[in-house]
Amino acid sequence: MKSKAAFEHLLSHYRAQKVGLPLKVESGDSIKVAMSLGALDCLYWQALGNGLTNLAKGIGRTIIHSYKYHQIRLPGHPQQGYQVNGYPKMDLKMLLGGAA
């Protein structure tokens, strides 16, 4: 059930969270980072529920990319061991040293 209104609504919230997350990470406030991650996770599931798979994938990539900059993880997300683009599972500590 894709609709332009749902897409635009979720996209605007996603953009706001994506812009705000680095500021919260820089502030060092773990609660604010966790709240932002929770909001992104909620948007991810809403996008999937509305059939907006590509938007959900983008939100998911943003969440995983943010793990390079803080130690907070969503429930069910391992500290290490993501499989990225078919490559073997990669340690997040290794990712910290290289470019995304």
GROMACS .gro file of C-alpha atoms in nm:
model
  100
    1MET     CA    1   0.000   0.000   0.000
    2LYS     CA    2   0.244   0.263  -0.120
    3SER     CA    3   0.129   0.621  -0.107
    4LYS     CA    4   0.308   0.942  -0.185
    5ALA     CA    5   0.180   1.100   0.137
    6ALA     CA    6   0.320   0.816   0.352
    7PHE     CA    7   0.653   0.833   0.169
    8GLU     CA    8   0.685   1.210   0.209
    9HIS     CA    9   0.586   1.193   0.576
   10LEU     CA   10   0.835   0.918   0.664
   11LEU     CA   11   1.107   1.080   0.452
   12SER     CA   12   1.073   1.413   0.634
   13HIS     CA   13   1.104   1.242   0.973
   14TYR     CA   14   1.398   1.033   0.848
   15ARG     CA   15   1.583   1.341   0.726
   16ALA     CA   16   1.529   1.519   1.058
   17GLN     CA   17   1.665   1.222   1.254
   18LYS     CA   18   1.956   1.176   1.013
   19VAL     CA   19   2.061   1.540   1.055
   20GLY     CA   20   2.016   1.536   1.433
   21LEU     CA   21   2.199   1.210   1.505
   22PRO     CA   22   2.556   1.341   1.452
   23LEU     CA   23   2.485   1.636   1.682
   24LYS     CA   24   2.363   1.399   1.953
   25VAL     CA   25   2.666   1.175   1.909
   26GLU     CA   26   2.899   1.476   1.940
   27SER     CA   27   2.723   1.589   2.257
   28GLY     CA   28   2.811   1.256   2.419
   29ASP     CA   29   2.460   1.215   2.563
   30SER     CA   30   2.390   0.842   2.537
   31ILE     CA   31   2.019   0.886   2.612
   32LYS     CA   32   1.972   1.125   2.318
   33VAL     CA   33   2.163   0.890   2.086
   34ALA     CA   34   1.949   0.598   2.200
   35MET     CA   35   1.629   0.799   2.144
   36SER     CA   36   1.741   0.893   1.794
   37LEU     CA   37   1.828   0.531   1.713
   38GLY     CA   38   1.488   0.424   1.845
   39ALA     CA   39   1.316   0.679   1.624
   40LEU     CA   40   1.512   0.558   1.321
   41ASP     CA   41   1.423   0.197   1.404
   42CYS     CA   42   1.055   0.294   1.427
   43LEU     CA   43   1.074   0.472   1.091
   44TYR     CA   44   1.242   0.163   0.941
   45TRP     CA   45   0.953  -0.061   1.042
   46GLN     CA   46   0.692   0.194   0.933
   47ALA     CA   47   0.856   0.219   0.590
   48LEU     CA   48   0.853  -0.160   0.557
   49GLY     CA   49   0.489  -0.174   0.666
   50ASN     CA   50   0.396   0.075   0.395
   51GLY     CA   51   0.582  -0.116   0.124
   52LEU     CA   52   0.860   0.143   0.101
   53THR     CA   53   1.143  -0.107   0.086
   54ASN     CA   54   1.408   0.124  -0.059
   55LEU     CA   55   1.343   0.386   0.208
   56ALA     CA   56   1.366   0.117   0.477
   57LYS     CA   57   1.698  -0.001   0.333
   58GLY     CA   58   1.834   0.355   0.346
   59ILE     CA   59   1.725   0.395   0.706
   60GLY     CA   60   1.886   0.062   0.795
   61ARG     CA   61   2.213   0.166   0.632
   62THR     CA   62   2.207   0.491   0.829
   63ILE     CA   63   2.162   0.302   1.156
   64ILE     CA   64   2.446   0.061   1.084
   65HIS     CA   65   2.674   0.340   0.957
   66SER     CA   66   2.615   0.534   1.279
   67TYR     CA   67   2.760   0.242   1.479
   68LYS     CA   68   3.107   0.359   1.373
   69TYR     CA   69   3.065   0.667   1.591
   70HIS     CA   70   2.907   0.539   1.915
   71GLN     CA   71   2.875   0.222   2.122
   72ILE     CA   72   2.495   0.214   2.155
   73ARG     CA   73   2.321  -0.071   1.969
   74LEU     CA   74   1.960  -0.147   1.896
   75PRO     CA   75   1.827  -0.471   2.045
   76GLY     CA   76   1.913  -0.758   1.815
   77HIS     CA   77   2.205  -0.575   1.654
   78PRO     CA   78   2.534  -0.745   1.741
   79GLN     CA   79   2.837  -0.552   1.859
   80GLN     CA   80   3.030  -0.704   1.571
   81GLY     CA   81   2.968  -0.928   1.276
   82TYR     CA   82   2.770  -0.747   1.007
   83GLN     CA   83   2.766  -0.895   0.661
   84VAL     CA   84   2.792  -0.607   0.417
   85ASN     CA   85   2.723  -0.648   0.044
   86GLY     CA   86   2.787  -1.022   0.050
   87TYR     CA   87   3.130  -0.989   0.207
   88PRO     CA   88   3.215  -1.196   0.514
   89LYS     CA   89   3.110  -1.067   0.850
   90MET     CA   90   3.315  -0.765   0.944
   91ASP     CA   91   3.423  -0.654   1.288
   92LEU     CA   92   3.301  -0.303   1.371
   93LYS     CA   93   3.642  -0.223   1.521
   94MET     CA   94   3.793  -0.290   1.178
   95LEU     CA   95   3.532  -0.064   1.016
   96LEU     CA   96   3.627   0.218   1.249
   97GLY     CA   97   3.971   0.231   1.091
   98GLY     CA   98   3.857   0.253   0.728
   99ALA     CA   99   3.634   0.464   0.510
  100ALA     CA  100   3.271   0.368   0.472
   0.00000   0.00000   0.00000
